[in-house]
Amino acid sequence: MAAHDEPRLIFPGLGDFYERFSPFSYALMRFAAGAILVPHGIQKVFTAPIDRYVTSIGGKGIPFAELLAYLVFFTESVGAICLAIGLFTRIAAAMVGIQMLVIVFVFQWQYGYFWTNRGYEFALMWVLLCVAIWFRGGGRYSVDHYIGKEF
């Protein structure tokens, strides 16, 4: 008998399936948040000149544009990999989340909400995912959990 606060399933036959795989849902969310960002970082590291990003960041009046451009490269490659595998998870989530917050307000706000018009929708989703990951940490299926240390 289901607890009173649990909704009844429309397809009760799926209950065992949901029960079996639900422990992996957080790990999947954390992995996806990092893994989807990795190609952006790898592309920047191997194909994009740093000067392009220095100019873009500096053009917005942000100080230390060169240092920040290198931090973007690091965050979107190493930080994203760490987020995906759950290593230094809270630090990686904070780095990605802060970067995405800057992207939302400094680079994409002017275009509106929808990502199809260069808007902030996609970056905002990353901010919210990273906030949730920051609060929770790596979780059961993470490198942090296996080494027994979290920040």
Tab-separated table of C-alpha atoms in Angstrom:
chain	number	residue	atom	x	y	z
A	1	MET	CA	0.000	0.000	0.000
A	2	ALA	CA	1.402	3.394	-1.008
A	3	ALA	CA	1.947	6.079	1.586
A	4	HIS	CA	-0.718	8.777	1.739
A	5	ASP	CA	1.604	11.496	0.450
A	6	GLU	CA	2.720	9.534	-2.629
A	7	PRO	CA	0.668	9.975	-5.790
A	8	ARG	CA	-0.853	6.914	-7.382
A	9	LEU	CA	0.690	5.969	-10.693
A	10	ILE	CA	-1.350	6.167	-13.874
A	11	PHE	CA	0.532	3.047	-15.021
A	12	PRO	CA	1.121	1.052	-11.813
A	13	GLY	CA	3.205	-1.500	-13.696
A	14	LEU	CA	5.980	1.081	-13.977
A	15	GLY	CA	6.313	1.379	-10.191
A	16	ASP	CA	9.067	-1.218	-9.887
A	17	PHE	CA	10.974	0.355	-12.787
A	18	TYR	CA	10.794	3.810	-11.174
A	19	GLU	CA	11.816	2.401	-7.803
A	20	ARG	CA	14.791	0.538	-9.261
A	21	PHE	CA	16.255	3.453	-11.218
A	22	SER	CA	15.346	6.488	-9.106
A	23	PRO	CA	18.577	6.303	-7.041
A	24	PHE	CA	20.495	7.069	-10.243
A	25	SER	CA	18.452	10.141	-11.218
A	26	TYR	CA	20.573	12.684	-9.343
A	27	ALA	CA	23.808	11.242	-10.733
A	28	LEU	CA	22.339	11.437	-14.233
A	29	MET	CA	21.351	15.077	-13.725
A	30	ARG	CA	24.789	15.996	-12.356
A	31	PHE	CA	26.576	14.083	-15.113
A	32	ALA	CA	24.473	15.705	-17.841
A	33	ALA	CA	25.042	19.201	-16.429
A	34	GLY	CA	28.795	18.709	-16.739
A	35	ALA	CA	28.994	16.510	-19.818
A	36	ILE	CA	26.887	18.818	-21.981
A	37	LEU	CA	29.269	21.687	-21.175
A	38	VAL	CA	32.495	19.750	-21.890
A	39	PRO	CA	32.332	20.088	-25.711
A	40	HIS	CA	32.017	23.880	-25.335
A	41	GLY	CA	35.218	23.917	-23.302
A	42	ILE	CA	37.114	21.490	-25.510
A	43	GLN	CA	36.116	23.501	-28.575
A	44	LYS	CA	37.432	26.682	-26.960
A	45	VAL	CA	40.690	25.082	-25.823
A	46	PHE	CA	41.553	23.487	-29.158
A	47	THR	CA	40.045	25.776	-31.799
A	48	ALA	CA	39.368	29.246	-30.441
A	49	PRO	CA	42.075	31.855	-29.934
A	50	ILE	CA	42.059	33.290	-26.422
A	51	ASP	CA	42.151	36.820	-27.886
A	52	ARG	CA	38.600	36.384	-29.162
A	53	TYR	CA	37.327	35.897	-25.618
A	54	VAL	CA	39.584	38.560	-24.139
A	55	THR	CA	38.099	41.054	-26.606
A	56	SER	CA	34.545	39.922	-25.877
A	57	ILE	CA	34.974	40.103	-22.090
A	58	GLY	CA	36.958	43.334	-22.175
A	59	GLY	CA	34.426	44.882	-24.530
A	60	LYS	CA	31.820	44.594	-21.781
A	61	GLY	CA	34.024	46.666	-19.469
A	62	ILE	CA	34.908	43.738	-17.222
A	63	PRO	CA	38.384	44.057	-15.675
A	64	PHE	CA	41.041	41.335	-15.921
A	65	ALA	CA	39.628	40.141	-19.241
A	66	GLU	CA	42.568	37.881	-20.090
A	67	LEU	CA	42.518	36.135	-16.709
A	68	LEU	CA	38.754	35.669	-16.968
A	69	ALA	CA	39.049	34.294	-20.500
A	70	TYR	CA	41.438	31.625	-19.232
A	71	LEU	CA	39.025	30.902	-16.359
A	72	VAL	CA	36.239	30.408	-18.917
A	73	PHE	CA	38.408	27.893	-20.772
A	74	PHE	CA	39.241	26.114	-17.491
A	75	THR	CA	35.675	26.126	-16.176
A	76	GLU	CA	34.101	24.832	-19.376
A	77	SER	CA	36.658	22.030	-19.752
A	78	VAL	CA	38.185	20.920	-16.432
A	79	GLY	CA	35.348	22.261	-14.264
A	80	ALA	CA	32.719	20.636	-16.472
A	81	ILE	CA	34.535	17.281	-16.377
A	82	CYS	CA	34.748	17.516	-12.577
A	83	LEU	CA	31.032	18.277	-12.415
A	84	ALA	CA	30.210	15.315	-14.662
A	85	ILE	CA	32.221	12.779	-12.657
A	86	GLY	CA	31.485	14.345	-9.288
A	87	LEU	CA	35.020	15.393	-8.318
A	88	PHE	CA	35.282	18.606	-6.285
A	89	THR	CA	31.602	18.803	-7.129
A	90	ARG	CA	30.601	21.856	-5.100
A	91	ILE	CA	33.568	23.876	-6.330
A	92	ALA	CA	32.876	22.880	-9.944
A	93	ALA	CA	29.162	23.690	-9.565
A	94	ALA	CA	30.010	27.091	-8.099
A	95	MET	CA	32.452	27.865	-10.914
A	96	VAL	CA	30.034	26.848	-13.665
A	97	GLY	CA	27.088	28.517	-11.925
A	98	ILE	CA	28.900	31.828	-11.471
A	99	GLN	CA	30.102	31.802	-15.063
A	100	MET	CA	26.591	31.120	-16.312
A	101	LEU	CA	25.199	33.870	-14.088
A	102	VAL	CA	27.611	36.332	-15.704
A	103	ILE	CA	26.610	35.038	-19.133
A	104	VAL	CA	22.927	35.559	-18.277
A	105	PHE	CA	23.231	39.124	-17.048
A	106	VAL	CA	26.193	40.508	-18.980
A	107	PHE	CA	26.099	38.739	-22.327
A	108	GLN	CA	22.575	37.448	-23.011
A	109	TRP	CA	20.076	39.530	-21.042
A	110	GLN	CA	19.767	42.064	-23.851
A	111	TYR	CA	18.472	39.366	-26.218
A	112	GLY	CA	15.587	38.270	-23.997
A	113	TYR	CA	14.657	34.913	-22.597
A	114	PHE	CA	14.613	32.473	-25.517
A	115	TRP	CA	17.864	30.742	-26.427
A	116	THR	CA	16.744	30.607	-30.070
A	117	ASN	CA	17.316	34.383	-30.147
A	118	ARG	CA	20.654	34.229	-28.235
A	119	GLY	CA	18.688	34.710	-24.997
A	120	TYR	CA	19.551	33.555	-21.494
A	121	GLU	CA	17.196	30.567	-21.197
A	122	PHE	CA	19.882	27.864	-21.520
A	123	ALA	CA	22.435	29.611	-19.289
A	124	LEU	CA	19.759	30.246	-16.651
A	125	MET	CA	18.924	26.536	-16.615
A	126	TRP	CA	22.607	25.817	-15.949
A	127	VAL	CA	22.645	28.349	-13.096
A	128	LEU	CA	19.683	26.640	-11.452
A	129	LEU	CA	21.128	23.150	-11.966
A	130	CYS	CA	24.427	24.262	-10.477
A	131	VAL	CA	22.721	25.811	-7.444
A	132	ALA	CA	20.934	22.501	-6.806
A	133	ILE	CA	24.166	20.539	-7.279
A	134	TRP	CA	26.061	22.937	-5.029
A	135	PHE	CA	23.588	22.303	-2.207
A	136	ARG	CA	23.588	18.519	-2.644
A	137	GLY	CA	27.217	17.831	-3.513
A	138	GLY	CA	28.417	14.877	-5.527
A	139	GLY	CA	25.914	12.358	-4.249
A	140	ARG	CA	26.219	8.604	-3.913
A	141	TYR	CA	27.566	8.002	-7.425
A	142	SER	CA	30.456	10.451	-7.538
A	143	VAL	CA	34.214	10.433	-7.198
A	144	ASP	CA	33.796	12.615	-4.095
A	145	HIS	CA	31.734	9.856	-2.486
A	146	TYR	CA	34.237	7.142	-3.401
A	147	ILE	CA	37.208	9.053	-1.976
A	148	GLY	CA	35.172	9.982	1.080
A	149	LYS	CA	35.825	13.742	0.888
A	150	GLU	CA	33.709	16.712	-0.158
A	151	PHE	CA	34.270	20.430	0.039
